[in-house]
Coordinates of C-alpha atoms and ligand atoms in Angstrom, one line a residue:
X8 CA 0.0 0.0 0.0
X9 CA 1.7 3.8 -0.8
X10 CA 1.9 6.1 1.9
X11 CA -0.1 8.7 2.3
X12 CA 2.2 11.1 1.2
X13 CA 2.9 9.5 -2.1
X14 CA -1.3 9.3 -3.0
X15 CA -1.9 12.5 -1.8
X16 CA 0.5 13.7 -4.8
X17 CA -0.1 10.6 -6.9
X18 CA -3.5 9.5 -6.1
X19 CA -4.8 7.9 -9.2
X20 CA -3.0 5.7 -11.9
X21 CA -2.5 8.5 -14.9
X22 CA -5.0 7.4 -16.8
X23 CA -6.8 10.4 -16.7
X24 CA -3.6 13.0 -18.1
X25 CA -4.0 14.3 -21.5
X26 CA -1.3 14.8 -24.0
X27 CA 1.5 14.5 -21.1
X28 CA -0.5 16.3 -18.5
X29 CA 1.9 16.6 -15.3
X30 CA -1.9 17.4 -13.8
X31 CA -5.9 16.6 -14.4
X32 CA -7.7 17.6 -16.7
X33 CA -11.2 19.5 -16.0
X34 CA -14.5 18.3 -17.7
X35 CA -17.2 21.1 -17.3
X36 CA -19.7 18.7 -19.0
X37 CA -22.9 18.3 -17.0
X38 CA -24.3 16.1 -19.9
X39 CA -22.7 12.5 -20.8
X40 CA -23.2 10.0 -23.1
X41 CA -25.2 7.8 -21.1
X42 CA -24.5 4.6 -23.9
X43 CA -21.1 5.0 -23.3
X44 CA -20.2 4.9 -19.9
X45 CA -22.2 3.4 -16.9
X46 CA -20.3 4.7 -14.6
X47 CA -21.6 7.7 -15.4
X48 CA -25.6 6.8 -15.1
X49 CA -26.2 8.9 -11.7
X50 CA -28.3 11.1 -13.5
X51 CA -29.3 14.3 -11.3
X52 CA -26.8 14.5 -9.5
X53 CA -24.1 16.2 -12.0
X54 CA -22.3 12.9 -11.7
X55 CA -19.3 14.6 -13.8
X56 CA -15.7 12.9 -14.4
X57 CA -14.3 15.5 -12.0
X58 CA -16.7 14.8 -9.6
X59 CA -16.2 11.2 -10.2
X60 CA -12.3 11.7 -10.1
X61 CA -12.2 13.1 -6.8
X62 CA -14.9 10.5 -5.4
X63 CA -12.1 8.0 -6.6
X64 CA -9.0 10.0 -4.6
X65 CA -10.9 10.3 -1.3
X66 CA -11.7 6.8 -0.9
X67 CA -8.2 5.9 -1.8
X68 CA -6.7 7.9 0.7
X69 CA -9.6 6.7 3.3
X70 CA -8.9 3.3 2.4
X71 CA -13.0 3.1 1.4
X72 CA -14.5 1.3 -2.0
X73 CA -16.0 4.7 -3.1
X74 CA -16.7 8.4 -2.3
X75 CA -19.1 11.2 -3.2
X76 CA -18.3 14.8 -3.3
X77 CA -20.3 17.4 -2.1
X78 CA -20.8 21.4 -2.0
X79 CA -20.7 21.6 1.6
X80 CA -19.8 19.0 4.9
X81 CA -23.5 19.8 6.1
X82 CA -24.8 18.5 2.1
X83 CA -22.4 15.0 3.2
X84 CA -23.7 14.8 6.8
X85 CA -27.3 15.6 5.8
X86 CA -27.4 12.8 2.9
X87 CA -25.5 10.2 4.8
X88 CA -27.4 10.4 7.8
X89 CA -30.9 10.4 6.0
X90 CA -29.6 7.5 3.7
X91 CA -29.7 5.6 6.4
X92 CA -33.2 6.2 8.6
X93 CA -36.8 6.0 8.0
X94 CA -39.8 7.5 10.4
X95 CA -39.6 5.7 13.7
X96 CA -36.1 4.8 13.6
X97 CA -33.2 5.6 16.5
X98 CA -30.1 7.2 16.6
X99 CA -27.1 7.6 18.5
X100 CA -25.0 10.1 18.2
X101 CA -21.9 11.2 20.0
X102 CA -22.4 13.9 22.5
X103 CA -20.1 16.9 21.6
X104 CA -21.5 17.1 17.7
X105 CA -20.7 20.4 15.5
X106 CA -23.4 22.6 16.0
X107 CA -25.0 22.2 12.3
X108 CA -25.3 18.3 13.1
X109 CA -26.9 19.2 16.3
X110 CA -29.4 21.4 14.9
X111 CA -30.1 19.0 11.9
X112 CA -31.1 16.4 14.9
X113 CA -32.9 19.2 17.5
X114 CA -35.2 20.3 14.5
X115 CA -35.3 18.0 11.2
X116 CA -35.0 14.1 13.2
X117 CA -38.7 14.9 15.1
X118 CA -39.9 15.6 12.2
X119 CA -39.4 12.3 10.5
X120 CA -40.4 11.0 14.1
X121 CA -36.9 10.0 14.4
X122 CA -35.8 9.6 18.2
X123 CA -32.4 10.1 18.9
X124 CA -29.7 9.6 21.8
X125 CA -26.5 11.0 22.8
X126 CA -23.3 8.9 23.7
X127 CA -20.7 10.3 26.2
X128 CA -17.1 9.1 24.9
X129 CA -16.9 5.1 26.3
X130 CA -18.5 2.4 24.5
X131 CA -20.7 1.3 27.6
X132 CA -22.3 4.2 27.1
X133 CA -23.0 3.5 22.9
X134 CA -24.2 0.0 24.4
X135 CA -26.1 1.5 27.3
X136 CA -28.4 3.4 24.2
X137 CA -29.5 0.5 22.0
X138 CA -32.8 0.2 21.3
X139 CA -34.7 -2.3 19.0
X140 CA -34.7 0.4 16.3
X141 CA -31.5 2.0 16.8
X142 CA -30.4 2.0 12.9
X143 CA -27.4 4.3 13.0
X144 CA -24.3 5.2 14.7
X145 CA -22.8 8.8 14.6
X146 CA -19.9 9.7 15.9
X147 CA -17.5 12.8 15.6
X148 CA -13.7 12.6 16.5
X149 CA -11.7 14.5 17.7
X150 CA -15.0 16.5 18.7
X151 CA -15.3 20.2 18.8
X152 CA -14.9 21.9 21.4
X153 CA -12.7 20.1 23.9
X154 CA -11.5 17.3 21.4
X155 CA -13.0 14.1 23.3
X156 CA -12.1 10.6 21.5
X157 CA -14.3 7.7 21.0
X158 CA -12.9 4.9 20.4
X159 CA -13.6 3.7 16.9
X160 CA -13.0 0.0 16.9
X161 CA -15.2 -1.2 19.8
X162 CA -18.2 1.1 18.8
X163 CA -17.8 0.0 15.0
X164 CA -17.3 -3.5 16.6
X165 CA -20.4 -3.5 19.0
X166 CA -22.6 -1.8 15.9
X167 CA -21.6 -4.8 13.2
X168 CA -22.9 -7.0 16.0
X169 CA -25.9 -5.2 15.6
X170 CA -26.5 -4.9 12.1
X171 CA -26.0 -1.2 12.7
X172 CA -24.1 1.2 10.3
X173 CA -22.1 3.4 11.6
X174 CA -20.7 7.1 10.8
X175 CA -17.6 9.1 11.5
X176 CA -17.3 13.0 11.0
X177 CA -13.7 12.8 10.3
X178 CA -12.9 16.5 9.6
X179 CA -10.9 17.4 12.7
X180 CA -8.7 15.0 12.0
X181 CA -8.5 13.7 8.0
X182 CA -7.0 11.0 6.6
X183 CA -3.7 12.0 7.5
X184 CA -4.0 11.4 11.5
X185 CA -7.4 9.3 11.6
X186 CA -8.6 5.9 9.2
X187 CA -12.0 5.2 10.7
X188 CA -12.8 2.4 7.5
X189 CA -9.2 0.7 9.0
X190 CA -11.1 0.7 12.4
X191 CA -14.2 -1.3 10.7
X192 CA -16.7 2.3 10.4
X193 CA -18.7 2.1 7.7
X194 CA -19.0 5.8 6.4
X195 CA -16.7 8.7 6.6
X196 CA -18.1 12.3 6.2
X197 CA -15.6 15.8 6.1
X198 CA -16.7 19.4 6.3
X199 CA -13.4 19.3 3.5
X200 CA -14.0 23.2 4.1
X201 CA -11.5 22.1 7.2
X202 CA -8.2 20.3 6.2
X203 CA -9.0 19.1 2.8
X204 CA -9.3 22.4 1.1
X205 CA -6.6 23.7 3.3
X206 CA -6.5 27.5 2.3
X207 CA -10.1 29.1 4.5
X208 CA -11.5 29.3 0.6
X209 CA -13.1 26.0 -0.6
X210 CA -16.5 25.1 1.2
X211 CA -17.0 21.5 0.0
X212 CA -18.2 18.1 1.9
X213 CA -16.5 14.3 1.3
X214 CA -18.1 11.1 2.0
X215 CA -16.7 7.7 1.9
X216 CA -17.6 4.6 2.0
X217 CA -15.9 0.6 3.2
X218 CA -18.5 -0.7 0.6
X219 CA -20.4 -0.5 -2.5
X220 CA -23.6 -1.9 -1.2
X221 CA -24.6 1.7 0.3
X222 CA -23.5 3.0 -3.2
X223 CA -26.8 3.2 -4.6
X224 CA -28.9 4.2 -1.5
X225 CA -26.6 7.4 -1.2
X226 CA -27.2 8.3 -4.6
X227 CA -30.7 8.5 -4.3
X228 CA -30.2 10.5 -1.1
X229 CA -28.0 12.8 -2.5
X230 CA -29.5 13.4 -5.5
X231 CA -33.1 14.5 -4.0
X232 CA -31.3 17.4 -1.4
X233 CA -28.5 18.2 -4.4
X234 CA -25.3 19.5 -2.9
X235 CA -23.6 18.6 -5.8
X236 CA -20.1 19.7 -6.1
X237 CA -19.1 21.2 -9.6
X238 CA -16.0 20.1 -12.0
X239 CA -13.9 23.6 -11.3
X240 CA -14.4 23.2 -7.3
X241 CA -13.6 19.6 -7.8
X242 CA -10.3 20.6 -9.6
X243 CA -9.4 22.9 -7.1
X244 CA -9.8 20.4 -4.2
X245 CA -7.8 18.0 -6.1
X246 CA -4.9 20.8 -6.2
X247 CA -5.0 21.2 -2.2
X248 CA -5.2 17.5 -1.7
X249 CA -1.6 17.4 -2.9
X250 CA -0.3 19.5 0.2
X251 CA -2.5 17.5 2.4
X252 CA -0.2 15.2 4.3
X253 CA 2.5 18.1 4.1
X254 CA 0.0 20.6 6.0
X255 CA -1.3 18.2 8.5
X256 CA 2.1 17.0 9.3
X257 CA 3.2 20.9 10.0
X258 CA 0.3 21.5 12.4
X259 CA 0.6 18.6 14.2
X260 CA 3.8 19.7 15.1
X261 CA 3.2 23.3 15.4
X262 CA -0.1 21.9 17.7
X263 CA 1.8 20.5 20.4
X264 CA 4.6 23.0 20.7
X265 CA 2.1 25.3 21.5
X266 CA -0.1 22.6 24.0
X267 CA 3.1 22.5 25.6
X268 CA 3.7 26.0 25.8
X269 CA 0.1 27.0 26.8
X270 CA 0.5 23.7 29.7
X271 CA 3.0 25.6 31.5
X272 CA 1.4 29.6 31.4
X273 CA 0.5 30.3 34.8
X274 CA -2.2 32.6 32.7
X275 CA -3.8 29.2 31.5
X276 CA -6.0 26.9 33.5
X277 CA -6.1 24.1 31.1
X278 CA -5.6 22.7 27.8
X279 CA -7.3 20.7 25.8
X280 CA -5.3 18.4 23.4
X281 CA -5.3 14.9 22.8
X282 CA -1.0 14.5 22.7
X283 CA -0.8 15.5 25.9
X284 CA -0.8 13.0 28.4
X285 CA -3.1 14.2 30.7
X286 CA -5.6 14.1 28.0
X287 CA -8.5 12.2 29.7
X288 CA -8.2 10.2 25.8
X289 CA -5.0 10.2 25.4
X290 CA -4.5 6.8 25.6
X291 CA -7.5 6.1 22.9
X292 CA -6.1 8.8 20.6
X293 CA -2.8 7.7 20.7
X294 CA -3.9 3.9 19.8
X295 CA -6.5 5.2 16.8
X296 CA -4.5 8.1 15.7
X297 CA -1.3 8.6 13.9
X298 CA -1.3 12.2 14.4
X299 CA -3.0 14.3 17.0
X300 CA -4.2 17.3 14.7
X301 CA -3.9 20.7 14.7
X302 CA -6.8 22.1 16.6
X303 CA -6.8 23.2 20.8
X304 CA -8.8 24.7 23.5
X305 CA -7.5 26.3 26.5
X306 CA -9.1 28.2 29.5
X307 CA -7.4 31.8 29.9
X308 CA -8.0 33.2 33.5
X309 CA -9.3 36.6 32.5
X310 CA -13.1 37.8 32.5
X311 CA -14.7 38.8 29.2
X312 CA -13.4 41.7 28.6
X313 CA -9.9 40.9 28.5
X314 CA -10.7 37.6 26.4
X315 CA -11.8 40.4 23.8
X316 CA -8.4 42.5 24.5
X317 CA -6.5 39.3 24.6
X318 CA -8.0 38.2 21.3
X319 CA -8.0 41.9 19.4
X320 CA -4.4 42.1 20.3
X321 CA -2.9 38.9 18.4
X322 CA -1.6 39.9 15.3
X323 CA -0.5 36.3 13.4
X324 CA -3.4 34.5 14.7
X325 CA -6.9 36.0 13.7
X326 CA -9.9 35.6 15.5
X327 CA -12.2 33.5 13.0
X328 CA -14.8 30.7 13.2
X329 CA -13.2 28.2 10.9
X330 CA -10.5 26.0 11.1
X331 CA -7.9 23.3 9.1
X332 CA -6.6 26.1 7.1
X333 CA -2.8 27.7 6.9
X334 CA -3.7 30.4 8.5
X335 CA -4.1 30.1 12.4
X336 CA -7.4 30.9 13.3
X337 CA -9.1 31.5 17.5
X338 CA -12.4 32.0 18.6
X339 CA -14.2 31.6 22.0
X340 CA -17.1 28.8 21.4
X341 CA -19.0 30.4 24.0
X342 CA -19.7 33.8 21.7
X343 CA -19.5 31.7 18.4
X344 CA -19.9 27.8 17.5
X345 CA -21.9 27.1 20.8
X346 CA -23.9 30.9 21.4
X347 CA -27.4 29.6 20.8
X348 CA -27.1 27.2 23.8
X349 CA -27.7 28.3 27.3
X350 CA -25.1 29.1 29.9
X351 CA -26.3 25.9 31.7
X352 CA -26.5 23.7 28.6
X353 CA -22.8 24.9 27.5
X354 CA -21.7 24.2 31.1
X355 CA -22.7 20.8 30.9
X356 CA -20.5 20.3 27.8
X357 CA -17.9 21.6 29.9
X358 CA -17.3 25.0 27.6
X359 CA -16.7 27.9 29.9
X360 CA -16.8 31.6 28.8
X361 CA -13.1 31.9 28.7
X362 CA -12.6 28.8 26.7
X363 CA -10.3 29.4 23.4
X364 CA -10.4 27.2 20.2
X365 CA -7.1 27.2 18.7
X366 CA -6.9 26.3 14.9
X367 CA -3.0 26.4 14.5
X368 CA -1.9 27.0 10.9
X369 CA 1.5 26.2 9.2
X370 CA 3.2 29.6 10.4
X371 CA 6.6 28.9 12.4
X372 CA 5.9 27.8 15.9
X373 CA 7.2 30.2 17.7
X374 CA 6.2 33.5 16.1
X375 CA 2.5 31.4 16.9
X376 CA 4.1 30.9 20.6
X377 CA 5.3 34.6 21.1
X378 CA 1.9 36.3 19.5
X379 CA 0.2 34.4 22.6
X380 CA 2.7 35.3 24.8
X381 CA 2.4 39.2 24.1
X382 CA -1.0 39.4 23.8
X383 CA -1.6 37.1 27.1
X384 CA 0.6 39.9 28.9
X385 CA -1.1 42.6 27.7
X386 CA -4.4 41.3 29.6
X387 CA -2.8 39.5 32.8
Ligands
PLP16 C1 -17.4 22.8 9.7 C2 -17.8 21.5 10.1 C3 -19.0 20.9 9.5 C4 -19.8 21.6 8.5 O1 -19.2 21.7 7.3 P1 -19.6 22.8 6.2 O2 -18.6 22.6 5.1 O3 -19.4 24.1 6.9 O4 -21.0 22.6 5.8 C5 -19.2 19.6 9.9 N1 -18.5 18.9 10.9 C6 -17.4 19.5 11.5 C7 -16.7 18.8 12.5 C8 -17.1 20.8 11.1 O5 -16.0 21.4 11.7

């Protein structure tokens, strides 16, 4: 099997090049020749080569059978989720979802009169949830905010017992540090917005799949909500894919540095990141994981007001709600990702006011490391 590296710059046999293409080629053509090809027999969906191309790519570098492309993660975890439920079907879902996925269960599951459950991080508690008509298993890590770990293999293990399918969001941590179908999930869905794209400039959504049996199911789902991802997007995620490995590598790196750093600020209460071993996962992330990703939350002792100070004086890292790109990016899940809860609801996730989300980028460590230390001074 290549390594990652390799297929992220060489994913697919060269069939594809034309006339000694070092790269691929696009296809704007919605319309095919439907005699020709049956590959190509999606119709509705804008099934194009591209499309098809980077369906290919993604499941290679998930180690999956196929993939489907998508114009946003919300378009992937919308049609994978409803692929798999009808009315009067159950759920379980992993507790700390990102908020889209929550709302998508809170206001369009009752209406299907689908019931659903949420799963702390052990796998008692997955088992503890079963019901006679528990069809699906979602599950997101690393999760957002405080980057909790499931552990993939005994849930996807307990599930195949079952009969259930199961579901990974695998954004936080892509291919490169997680392979949930090597861990026997059935499904893998990306917000590629995040890491695959790279660059805070490509909204798209992945999925991938360990079989082809679902193949046909998903289609249907995905070509009655649409979400379909077009040739010239799908060109320029197949560009970003190249520095994929190289990128994720980087903020790894950079990641911990700065875990470290943050670990012993007297300014800092705690840190959330899975390396460090006082994670309470760290064990589970460093058995699942061959990376622990670029993304951290830390506690600053300071009230509001100096958060904002704190956060309006960095001048590498901007305060923005994305993450996964180059460009280090903060926010306080409190006033963003997580504002529509209540104070008592976000307590209970464990996300206090002065909680910090910490997308590092692929800037040098320590200029990342000295713009927290000034502006941390500045406010302490
Ligand atoms: C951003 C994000 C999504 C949603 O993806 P969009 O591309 O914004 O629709 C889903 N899951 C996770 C973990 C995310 O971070």
């Amino acid at each position: 099997m290549e390594k990652l590296e390799t297929l992220c710059v060489h994913p697919l046999a060269d069939e594809d090049k034309l006339r000694g293409s070092v790269t691929s080629v696009i296809f704007p053509s919605a319309a095919y020749n439907y005699l020709d090809n049956e590959e190509l027999q999606y119709p509705g969906f804008y099934s194009t080569y591209n499309q098809q191309r980077l369906g290919k790519i993604l499941a290679r570098l998930e180690r999956g059978k196929w993939g489907l492309m998508f114009s946003s993660g919300m378009a992937a975890i919308t049609t994978a989720i409803l692929s798999f439920v009808q009315n009067d079907d159950h759920i379980i879902f992993s507790r700390d979802l990102y908020g889209g996925t929550l709302t998508f269960a809170q206001n369009e599951l009752p209406k299907r009169s689908i019931s659903y459950s949420y799963a702390d991080n052990s796998v008692e508690s997955f088992k503890s949830l079963l019901r006679e008509n528990t069809r699906l298993i979602y599950i997101e890590t690393p999760a957002n905010p405080l980057l909790n770990i499931v552990p993939l293999k005994e849930v996807a293990d307990f599930a195949k017992k079952h009969g259930i399918v199961t579901i990974v969001d695998n954004t936080f941590a892509s291919p490169i540090n997680q392979q949930p179908i090597n861990q026997g999930i059935d499904i893998t869905v990306h917000s590629g917005t995040k890491y695959l794209g790279g660059h805070n400039d490509l909204p798209f959504g992945a999925l991938v799949s360990r079989t082809t049996s679902h193949k046909d199911l998903i289609y249907q789902t995905a070509k009655i909500y649409g979400g379909s991802l077009s040739p010239y997007q799908c060109y320029l995620v197949e560009r970003s894919l190249k520095t994929l490995a190289l990128r994720v590598q980087r903020q790894n790196e950079n990641a911990l540095k700065i875990a470290h750093y943050l670990k012993s600020h007297p300014a800092v209460s705690n840190v959330y990141y899975p390396g460090l071993p006082d994670h309470p996962n760290h064990h589970i992330a460093a058995e699942q994981m061959s990376g622990f990703g670029g993304i951290l939350s830390f506690e600053l002792d300071v009230n509001n007001e100096s958060l904002f100070i704190f956060l309006k004086t960095l001048s590498v890292i901007q305060p923005a709600l994305s993450l996964g790109g180059v460009e280090s990016l903060i926010c306080a899940p409190a006033a963003t990702s997580h504002k529509g809860l209540t104070a008592s609801q976000r307590l209970s996730l464990g996300i206090k006011d002065n909680l910090l989300r910490l997308s590092v980028g692929i800037e040098d460590a320590d200029d990342l490391i000295t713009d927290l230390k000034l502006a941390i001074l500045i406010v302490v």
